[in-house]
mmCIF file of C-alpha atoms in Angstrom:
data_model
loop_
_atom_site.group_PDB
_atom_site.id
_atom_site.type_symbol
_atom_site.label_atom_id
_atom_site.label_comp_id
_atom_site.label_asym_id
_atom_site.label_seq_id
_atom_site.Cartn_x
_atom_site.Cartn_y
_atom_site.Cartn_z
ATOM 1 C CA UNK K 27 -0.031 -0.074 0.003
ATOM 2 C CA UNK K 28 2.834 2.371 0.826
ATOM 3 C CA UNK K 29 4.397 1.781 -2.467
ATOM 4 C CA UNK K 30 1.210 2.567 -4.272
ATOM 5 C CA UNK K 31 0.838 5.855 -2.253
ATOM 6 C CA UNK K 32 4.402 6.807 -2.834
ATOM 7 C CA UNK K 33 3.926 6.128 -6.675
ATOM 8 C CA UNK K 34 0.803 8.253 -6.757
ATOM 9 C CA UNK K 35 2.589 11.171 -4.787
ATOM 10 C CA UNK K 36 5.666 10.949 -7.197
ATOM 11 C CA UNK K 37 3.412 11.131 -10.156
ATOM 12 C CA UNK K 38 1.496 14.073 -8.914
ATOM 13 C CA UNK K 39 4.705 15.867 -8.057
ATOM 14 C CA UNK K 40 6.151 15.165 -11.387
ATOM 15 C CA UNK K 41 3.154 16.372 -13.157
ATOM 16 C CA UNK K 42 2.959 19.568 -11.336
ATOM 17 C CA UNK K 43 6.629 20.203 -11.959
ATOM 18 C CA UNK K 44 6.369 19.448 -15.758
ATOM 19 C CA UNK K 45 3.266 21.612 -15.907
ATOM 20 C CA UNK K 46 5.142 24.554 -14.356
ATOM 21 C CA UNK K 47 7.698 24.563 -17.200
ATOM 22 C CA UNK K 48 10.545 22.454 -15.772
ATOM 23 C CA UNK K 49 12.773 21.290 -18.720
ATOM 24 C CA UNK K 50 15.130 18.270 -18.677
ATOM 25 C CA UNK K 51 18.827 19.501 -18.397
ATOM 26 C CA UNK K 52 21.793 18.557 -20.237
ATOM 27 C CA UNK K 53 25.619 19.271 -20.398
ATOM 28 C CA UNK K 54 27.236 22.071 -22.298
ATOM 29 C CA UNK K 55 27.147 20.669 -26.002
ATOM 30 C CA UNK K 56 30.299 22.562 -26.945
ATOM 31 C CA UNK K 57 32.551 22.882 -23.940
ATOM 32 C CA UNK K 58 35.510 24.024 -26.143
ATOM 33 C CA UNK K 59 33.661 26.761 -27.762
ATOM 34 C CA UNK K 60 34.885 30.295 -27.098
ATOM 35 C CA UNK K 61 32.823 32.348 -24.655
ATOM 36 C CA UNK K 62 31.697 35.730 -25.823
ATOM 37 C CA UNK K 63 33.213 38.210 -26.406
ATOM 38 C CA UNK K 64 36.062 35.800 -27.373
ATOM 39 C CA UNK K 65 35.402 33.924 -30.636
ATOM 40 C CA UNK K 66 36.806 31.288 -32.815
ATOM 41 C CA UNK K 67 38.151 33.341 -35.706
ATOM 42 C CA UNK K 68 41.281 35.584 -35.135
ATOM 43 C CA UNK K 69 40.393 37.744 -38.117
ATOM 44 C CA UNK K 70 37.318 39.031 -36.166
ATOM 45 C CA UNK K 71 37.698 41.397 -33.046
ATOM 46 C CA UNK K 72 34.853 41.810 -30.735
ATOM 47 C CA UNK K 73 35.338 44.580 -28.245
ATOM 48 C CA UNK K 74 33.023 46.351 -25.631
ATOM 49 C CA UNK K 75 32.381 50.083 -26.314
ATOM 50 C CA UNK K 76 32.023 51.116 -22.667
ATOM 51 C CA UNK K 77 28.524 52.271 -23.608
ATOM 52 C CA UNK K 78 25.006 51.167 -24.704
ATOM 53 C CA UNK K 79 24.152 52.517 -28.043
ATOM 54 C CA UNK K 80 20.408 52.870 -28.536
ATOM 55 C CA UNK K 81 19.049 54.472 -31.647
ATOM 56 C CA UNK K 82 21.592 55.850 -34.150
ATOM 57 C CA UNK K 83 20.693 58.292 -36.815
ATOM 58 C CA UNK K 84 22.449 60.170 -39.705
ATOM 59 C CA UNK K 85 22.109 63.884 -40.754
ATOM 60 C CA UNK K 86 21.974 65.242 -44.113
ATOM 61 C CA UNK K 87 25.713 65.542 -44.246
ATOM 62 C CA UNK K 88 26.019 61.766 -43.061
ATOM 63 C CA UNK K 89 27.239 62.636 -39.645
ATOM 64 C CA UNK K 90 26.187 59.883 -37.138
ATOM 65 C CA UNK K 91 24.200 60.583 -34.006
ATOM 66 C CA UNK K 92 23.288 58.220 -31.319
ATOM 67 C CA UNK K 93 21.494 58.175 -28.111
ATOM 68 C CA UNK K 94 24.010 56.475 -25.685
ATOM 69 C CA UNK K 95 24.458 55.541 -22.027
ATOM 70 C CA UNK K 96 28.123 56.021 -21.461
ATOM 71 C CA UNK K 97 29.784 53.898 -18.540
ATOM 72 C CA UNK K 98 32.666 55.600 -16.742
ATOM 73 C CA UNK K 99 35.543 53.654 -15.131
ATOM 74 C CA UNK K 100 34.257 54.775 -11.763
ATOM 75 C CA UNK K 101 31.036 53.037 -12.099
ATOM 76 C CA UNK K 102 28.891 56.061 -12.932
ATOM 77 C CA UNK K 103 26.656 56.513 -16.030
ATOM 78 C CA UNK K 104 26.106 59.479 -18.284
ATOM 79 C CA UNK K 105 23.283 59.747 -20.858
ATOM 80 C CA UNK K 106 24.036 61.570 -24.014
ATOM 81 C CA UNK K 107 23.099 62.354 -27.556
ATOM 82 C CA UNK K 108 26.512 61.780 -29.112
ATOM 83 C CA UNK K 109 27.989 62.826 -32.563
ATOM 84 C CA UNK K 110 30.290 60.110 -33.908
ATOM 85 C CA UNK K 111 32.534 59.390 -36.819
ATOM 86 C CA UNK K 112 32.247 56.294 -38.986
ATOM 87 C CA UNK K 113 34.461 54.248 -36.559
ATOM 88 C CA UNK K 114 32.158 55.314 -33.607
ATOM 89 C CA UNK K 115 34.580 57.758 -32.032
ATOM 90 C CA UNK K 116 33.012 60.529 -30.087
ATOM 91 C CA UNK K 117 33.198 63.968 -31.790
ATOM 92 C CA UNK K 118 30.650 65.967 -29.492
ATOM 93 C CA UNK K 119 27.744 65.385 -27.223
ATOM 94 C CA UNK K 120 24.815 66.863 -25.378
ATOM 95 C CA UNK K 121 23.544 65.544 -22.018
ATOM 96 C CA UNK K 122 20.203 64.070 -21.795
ATOM 97 C CA UNK K 123 18.062 62.731 -18.814
ATOM 98 C CA UNK K 124 15.859 59.957 -19.903
ATOM 99 C CA UNK K 125 13.631 60.728 -22.943
ATOM 100 C CA UNK K 126 14.812 62.295 -26.218
ATOM 101 C CA UNK K 127 13.477 62.971 -29.714
ATOM 102 C CA UNK K 128 15.630 63.626 -32.815
ATOM 103 C CA UNK K 129 13.367 65.205 -35.447
ATOM 104 C CA UNK K 130 13.311 65.027 -39.142
ATOM 105 C CA UNK K 131 14.020 68.843 -39.210
ATOM 106 C CA UNK K 132 17.390 68.158 -37.594
ATOM 107 C CA UNK K 133 16.335 69.481 -34.259
ATOM 108 C CA UNK K 134 17.188 67.462 -31.006
ATOM 109 C CA UNK K 135 14.846 67.362 -28.044
ATOM 110 C CA UNK K 136 15.982 66.005 -24.624
ATOM 111 C CA UNK K 137 14.743 66.095 -21.013
ATOM 112 C CA UNK K 138 17.142 68.099 -18.735
ATOM 113 C CA UNK K 139 17.784 67.093 -15.020
ATOM 114 C CA UNK K 140 14.777 69.190 -14.072
ATOM 115 C CA UNK K 141 12.304 67.376 -16.407
ATOM 116 C CA UNK K 142 12.204 70.383 -18.885
ATOM 117 C CA UNK K 143 12.225 69.754 -22.555
ATOM 118 C CA UNK K 144 15.247 71.413 -24.114
ATOM 119 C CA UNK K 145 15.788 71.987 -27.912
ATOM 120 C CA UNK K 146 19.099 72.098 -29.771
ATOM 121 C CA UNK K 147 19.343 72.995 -33.480
ATOM 122 C CA UNK K 148 22.587 71.033 -33.614
ATOM 123 C CA UNK K 149 24.975 69.713 -30.888
ATOM 124 C CA UNK K 150 26.968 73.031 -30.920
ATOM 125 C CA UNK K 151 23.975 75.456 -30.574
ATOM 126 C CA UNK K 152 22.739 77.064 -27.534
ATOM 127 C CA UNK K 153 19.974 75.010 -25.864
ATOM 128 C CA UNK K 154 16.410 76.489 -25.743
ATOM 129 C CA UNK K 155 13.816 75.638 -23.306
ATOM 130 C CA UNK K 156 10.561 74.712 -25.037
ATOM 131 C CA UNK K 157 7.822 76.890 -23.622
ATOM 132 C CA UNK K 158 4.801 75.502 -21.836
ATOM 133 C CA UNK K 159 1.470 75.838 -23.795
ATOM 134 C CA UNK K 160 -0.411 78.948 -22.468
ATOM 135 C CA UNK K 161 -3.563 76.750 -21.962
ATOM 136 C CA UNK K 162 -3.496 75.275 -18.421
ATOM 137 C CA UNK K 163 -6.277 72.650 -18.695
ATOM 138 C CA UNK K 164 -6.745 71.861 -15.102
ATOM 139 C CA UNK K 165 -6.426 75.424 -13.793
ATOM 140 C CA UNK K 166 -8.975 76.455 -16.461
ATOM 141 C CA UNK K 167 -11.371 73.728 -15.259
ATOM 142 C CA UNK K 168 -10.763 74.787 -11.571
ATOM 143 C CA UNK K 169 -11.571 78.436 -12.279
ATOM 144 C CA UNK K 170 -14.878 77.452 -13.956
ATOM 145 C CA UNK K 171 -15.696 75.386 -10.915
ATOM 146 C CA UNK K 172 -15.001 78.028 -8.493
ATOM 147 C CA UNK K 173 -17.276 80.486 -10.361
ATOM 148 C CA UNK K 174 -20.236 77.984 -10.614
ATOM 149 C CA UNK K 175 -19.956 77.186 -6.889
ATOM 150 C CA UNK K 176 -20.142 80.843 -5.954
ATOM 151 C CA UNK K 177 -22.480 82.338 -8.454
ATOM 152 C CA UNK K 178 -25.349 81.369 -10.666
ATOM 153 C CA UNK K 179 -27.954 78.544 -10.560
ATOM 154 C CA UNK K 180 -25.315 76.129 -9.198
ATOM 155 C CA UNK K 181 -23.990 78.110 -6.368
ATOM 156 C CA UNK K 182 -23.781 75.726 -3.361
ATOM 157 C CA UNK K 183 -25.190 78.335 -0.944
ATOM 158 C CA UNK K 184 -28.459 77.891 -2.759
ATOM 159 C CA UNK K 185 -28.790 74.158 -1.812
ATOM 160 C CA UNK K 186 -28.993 72.266 1.628
ATOM 161 C CA UNK K 187 -25.945 70.278 2.426
ATOM 162 C CA UNK K 188 -27.614 67.035 1.531
ATOM 163 C CA UNK K 189 -27.647 68.150 -2.152
ATOM 164 C CA UNK K 190 -24.004 69.359 -2.309
ATOM 165 C CA UNK K 191 -22.632 66.041 -3.597
ATOM 166 C CA UNK K 192 -25.113 65.798 -6.437
ATOM 167 C CA UNK K 193 -24.500 69.546 -7.379
ATOM 168 C CA UNK K 194 -20.738 68.989 -7.249
ATOM 169 C CA UNK K 195 -20.983 66.224 -9.659
ATOM 170 C CA UNK K 196 -22.990 68.431 -12.009
ATOM 171 C CA UNK K 197 -20.437 71.209 -11.641
ATOM 172 C CA UNK K 198 -17.574 68.729 -12.357
ATOM 173 C CA UNK K 199 -19.427 67.679 -15.563
ATOM 174 C CA UNK K 200 -20.096 71.171 -16.695
ATOM 175 C CA UNK K 201 -16.459 72.438 -16.003
ATOM 176 C CA UNK K 202 -15.024 69.358 -17.645
ATOM 177 C CA UNK K 203 -16.806 69.694 -20.924
ATOM 178 C CA UNK K 204 -16.370 73.582 -21.042
ATOM 179 C CA UNK K 205 -12.517 72.977 -20.512
ATOM 180 C CA UNK K 206 -12.371 70.357 -23.177
ATOM 181 C CA UNK K 207 -14.181 72.686 -25.610
ATOM 182 C CA UNK K 208 -11.499 75.292 -24.868
ATOM 183 C CA UNK K 209 -8.718 72.724 -25.199
ATOM 184 C CA UNK K 210 -10.046 71.861 -28.631
ATOM 185 C CA UNK K 211 -10.067 75.588 -29.520
ATOM 186 C CA UNK K 212 -6.740 76.631 -27.996
ATOM 187 C CA UNK K 213 -4.767 73.492 -28.303
ATOM 188 C CA UNK K 214 -5.940 71.567 -31.453
ATOM 189 C CA UNK K 215 -6.518 74.464 -33.753
ATOM 190 C CA UNK K 216 -3.642 74.475 -36.394
ATOM 191 C CA UNK K 217 -1.806 71.704 -34.588
ATOM 192 C CA UNK K 218 0.473 70.007 -37.084
ATOM 193 C CA UNK K 219 1.897 67.068 -35.285
ATOM 194 C CA UNK K 220 2.488 65.604 -31.654
ATOM 195 C CA UNK K 221 5.443 63.823 -30.085
ATOM 196 C CA UNK K 222 5.492 62.490 -26.561
ATOM 197 C CA UNK K 223 8.741 63.008 -24.734
ATOM 198 C CA UNK K 224 8.950 61.752 -21.087
ATOM 199 C CA UNK K 225 5.863 63.131 -19.285
ATOM 200 C CA UNK K 226 5.234 65.853 -21.829
ATOM 201 C CA UNK K 227 3.587 66.128 -25.227
ATOM 202 C CA UNK K 228 5.685 68.133 -27.792
ATOM 203 C CA UNK K 229 3.147 70.146 -29.813
ATOM 204 C CA UNK K 230 4.340 71.625 -33.203
ATOM 205 C CA UNK K 231 2.444 74.417 -34.825
ATOM 206 C CA UNK K 232 3.250 76.284 -38.176
ATOM 207 C CA UNK K 233 5.227 79.148 -36.314
ATOM 208 C CA UNK K 234 5.875 77.730 -32.867
ATOM 209 C CA UNK K 235 6.045 74.837 -30.619
ATOM 210 C CA UNK K 236 5.002 74.080 -26.953
ATOM 211 C CA UNK K 237 5.000 71.391 -24.514
ATOM 212 C CA UNK K 238 1.880 70.428 -22.671
ATOM 213 C CA UNK K 239 1.132 67.971 -19.701
ATOM 214 C CA UNK K 240 -1.604 69.531 -17.854
ATOM 215 C CA UNK K 241 -5.010 68.810 -19.403
ATOM 216 C CA UNK K 242 -8.520 68.862 -17.935
ATOM 217 C CA UNK K 243 -9.561 65.789 -16.031
ATOM 218 C CA UNK K 244 -12.999 65.038 -14.532
ATOM 219 C CA UNK K 245 -13.234 64.055 -10.879
ATOM 220 C CA UNK K 246 -15.997 61.592 -11.813
ATOM 221 C CA UNK K 247 -15.259 59.379 -14.888
ATOM 222 C CA UNK K 248 -18.691 59.012 -15.781
ATOM 223 C CA UNK K 249 -18.806 62.750 -16.641
ATOM 224 C CA UNK K 250 -16.643 61.989 -19.641
ATOM 225 C CA UNK K 251 -19.481 60.187 -21.426
ATOM 226 C CA UNK K 252 -18.683 59.165 -24.994
ATOM 227 C CA UNK K 253 -16.379 61.988 -25.575
ATOM 228 C CA UNK K 254 -12.712 61.426 -26.199
ATOM 229 C CA UNK K 255 -10.416 62.782 -23.487
ATOM 230 C CA UNK K 256 -7.697 65.371 -24.582
ATOM 231 C CA UNK K 257 -4.776 62.912 -24.338
ATOM 232 C CA UNK K 258 -6.675 60.476 -26.527
ATOM 233 C CA UNK K 259 -7.162 63.293 -29.144
ATOM 234 C CA UNK K 260 -3.472 64.186 -28.953
ATOM 235 C CA UNK K 261 -2.448 60.409 -29.440
ATOM 236 C CA UNK K 262 -4.606 60.416 -32.632
ATOM 237 C CA UNK K 263 -2.696 63.319 -34.259
ATOM 238 C CA UNK K 264 0.111 62.615 -36.701
ATOM 239 C CA UNK K 265 3.269 61.860 -35.004
ATOM 240 C CA UNK K 266 6.114 64.487 -35.571
ATOM 241 C CA UNK K 267 8.548 62.745 -37.907
ATOM 242 C CA UNK K 268 11.827 61.649 -36.369
ATOM 243 C CA UNK K 269 15.066 61.443 -38.238
ATOM 244 C CA UNK K 270 15.589 58.217 -40.141
ATOM 245 C CA UNK K 271 17.290 55.488 -38.355
ATOM 246 C CA UNK K 272 20.761 54.819 -39.820
ATOM 247 C CA UNK K 273 21.140 51.354 -38.618
ATOM 248 C CA UNK K 274 18.648 48.779 -37.948
ATOM 249 C CA UNK K 275 18.636 45.217 -36.420
ATOM 250 C CA UNK K 276 20.298 42.711 -38.727
ATOM 251 C CA UNK K 277 18.626 39.336 -38.845
ATOM 252 C CA UNK K 278 20.891 37.537 -41.307
ATOM 253 C CA UNK K 279 24.522 37.823 -40.083
ATOM 254 C CA UNK K 280 24.019 36.480 -36.454
ATOM 255 C CA UNK K 281 22.148 33.154 -35.862
ATOM 256 C CA UNK K 282 21.686 30.916 -32.915
ATOM 257 C CA UNK K 283 22.831 27.521 -34.174
ATOM 258 C CA UNK K 284 21.995 25.578 -31.039
ATOM 259 C CA UNK K 285 20.975 25.829 -27.413
ATOM 260 C CA UNK K 286 21.730 23.799 -24.232
ATOM 261 C CA UNK K 287 19.421 23.796 -21.129
ATOM 262 C CA UNK K 288 21.895 23.308 -18.385
ATOM 263 C CA UNK K 289 19.583 24.340 -15.360
ATOM 264 C CA UNK K 290 16.203 25.598 -14.487
ATOM 265 C CA UNK K 291 15.486 28.779 -12.865
ATOM 266 C CA UNK K 292 12.381 29.473 -10.717
ATOM 267 C CA UNK K 293 10.146 32.297 -10.240
ATOM 268 C CA UNK K 294 9.436 31.129 -6.558
ATOM 269 C CA UNK K 295 6.394 29.588 -4.943
ATOM 270 C CA UNK K 296 5.229 28.492 -1.560
ATOM 271 C CA UNK K 297 5.160 25.434 0.569
ATOM 272 C CA UNK K 298 2.135 23.875 -1.457
ATOM 273 C CA UNK K 299 2.574 25.128 -4.983
ATOM 274 C CA UNK K 300 6.024 25.300 -6.853
ATOM 275 C CA UNK K 301 6.904 28.425 -8.749
ATOM 276 C CA UNK K 302 7.136 28.634 -12.519
ATOM 277 C CA UNK K 303 10.426 27.252 -13.902
ATOM 278 C CA UNK K 304 12.187 28.601 -16.891
ATOM 279 C CA UNK K 305 15.215 26.989 -18.743
ATOM 280 C CA UNK K 306 18.610 28.602 -18.622
ATOM 281 C CA UNK K 307 21.816 27.609 -20.248
ATOM 282 C CA UNK K 308 23.996 28.192 -23.217
ATOM 283 C CA UNK K 309 23.225 29.743 -26.680
ATOM 284 C CA UNK K 310 25.537 28.851 -29.415
ATOM 285 C CA UNK K 311 26.038 31.537 -32.158
ATOM 286 C CA UNK K 312 27.381 31.741 -35.606
ATOM 287 C CA UNK K 313 28.326 35.214 -36.961
ATOM 288 C CA UNK K 314 29.170 36.001 -40.664
ATOM 289 C CA UNK K 315 30.955 39.061 -42.075
ATOM 290 C CA UNK K 316 31.380 39.002 -45.992
ATOM 291 C CA UNK K 317 31.833 35.185 -46.000
ATOM 292 C CA UNK K 318 34.075 35.144 -42.911
ATOM 293 C CA UNK K 319 32.362 33.040 -40.113
ATOM 294 C CA UNK K 320 33.015 32.854 -36.452
ATOM 295 C CA UNK K 321 31.340 30.999 -33.537
ATOM 296 C CA UNK K 322 30.895 31.737 -29.781
ATOM 297 C CA UNK K 323 28.472 30.884 -26.939
ATOM 298 C CA UNK K 324 27.087 32.882 -24.089
ATOM 299 C CA UNK K 325 25.210 31.810 -20.973
ATOM 300 C CA UNK K 326 21.591 33.212 -20.775
ATOM 301 C CA UNK K 327 19.253 33.113 -17.705
ATOM 302 C CA UNK K 328 16.482 32.749 -20.165
ATOM 303 C CA UNK K 329 17.880 30.487 -22.896
ATOM 304 C CA UNK K 330 14.864 30.676 -25.130
ATOM 305 C CA UNK K 331 15.099 34.478 -25.605
ATOM 306 C CA UNK K 332 17.916 35.702 -27.872
ATOM 307 C CA UNK K 333 20.482 37.387 -25.734
ATOM 308 C CA UNK K 334 22.691 38.879 -28.492
ATOM 309 C CA UNK K 335 21.402 40.789 -31.439
ATOM 310 C CA UNK K 336 23.291 42.429 -34.380
ATOM 311 C CA UNK K 337 23.266 45.732 -36.223
ATOM 312 C CA UNK K 338 25.382 46.822 -39.197
ATOM 313 C CA UNK K 339 26.741 50.313 -40.166
ATOM 314 C CA UNK K 340 25.787 50.476 -43.832
ATOM 315 C CA UNK K 341 28.518 50.064 -46.236
ATOM 316 C CA UNK K 342 31.065 49.061 -43.816
ATOM 317 C CA UNK K 343 32.405 45.844 -42.041
ATOM 318 C CA UNK K 344 31.458 47.428 -38.725
ATOM 319 C CA UNK K 345 28.789 45.546 -36.720
ATOM 320 C CA UNK K 346 27.255 46.222 -33.395
ATOM 321 C CA UNK K 347 26.381 43.409 -30.973
ATOM 322 C CA UNK K 348 23.960 44.262 -28.336
ATOM 323 C CA UNK K 349 23.844 42.022 -25.232
ATOM 324 C CA UNK K 350 20.642 42.065 -23.367
ATOM 325 C CA UNK K 351 20.922 42.309 -19.591
ATOM 326 C CA UNK K 352 19.530 39.419 -17.579
ATOM 327 C CA UNK K 353 16.416 40.026 -15.335
ATOM 328 C CA UNK K 354 17.587 41.061 -11.864
ATOM 329 C CA UNK K 355 21.079 41.562 -13.157
ATOM 330 C CA UNK K 356 22.159 45.157 -12.702
ATOM 331 C CA UNK K 357 25.267 45.052 -14.640
ATOM 332 C CA UNK K 358 25.447 47.510 -17.482
ATOM 333 C CA UNK K 359 23.850 46.283 -20.717
ATOM 334 C CA UNK K 360 26.670 46.912 -23.284
ATOM 335 C CA UNK K 361 27.202 47.334 -26.941
ATOM 336 C CA UNK K 362 30.083 45.642 -28.601
ATOM 337 C CA UNK K 363 31.907 46.650 -31.869
ATOM 338 C CA UNK K 364 32.828 43.807 -34.193
ATOM 339 C CA UNK K 365 35.494 44.643 -36.865
ATOM 340 C CA UNK K 366 37.052 42.270 -39.506
ATOM 341 C CA UNK K 367 40.808 42.730 -39.352
#
């Protein structure tokens, strides 16, 4: 009887473990393969750039611009829009703090340390703070409410306290819709395009531009009705065009040829239910540059998700390899440069 019970318990536990994503493990399939950034071909050099390169753009005169996180030797990090030459050496830079937008018209927009939106015509120009739109939606709504509560047919002093809640709801509805009407008039009229940058919306008009973040909001959501809220209307406007990306993800040169699940990670659990398992182990890559091939491997905490991706600088043999950080891994995610000797 005990053997039967033990068998049933073992079967139940095994079923639960398998259903939670546990994967059978194996040894490293290619123990002698070079570990990234080392590789099997001496003609190919892979070196860290001490930075993470995000979007990269080119200007009309073919200058390269990139949004980067630069990692200093003391462990600190600086965020920049950086001008580079074709070998990715820094020429000039401007600081940024989080969000940025590089426009089709050659302008640069970045958040400064205080959260303001700053505009540069080029990296050597004097920065300009983009002004806040003169329409302050919530202040406009609050002013309407104040007047309604003090004067006219909705003045609260005309009603017993038991009706103040219902009257306040009505005032909220009136003030909201009047404010949206004014928003449509002052903000949407002649608006050409919109771009969100951080917590702000960048609004472009024929002769000027503003940022706006404060829009009228009802206290009671049901007062919105079927009407679109201001931020929804802005999101439906044409997006201001950004500068064309110069390099894009390359899906042909870098391929995962094989994987080995060497362990299972767990998301946790409790005494009664095991956590969800996920496979981790080695990814084995093959990389090709103009008929020159190399191989390397890398350990990935989530082996099913590609850890390394490739980008190519057009018309060159220079490639960028971007290594994704692991979850809960606070090491700097780094971009590597690959050059064929």
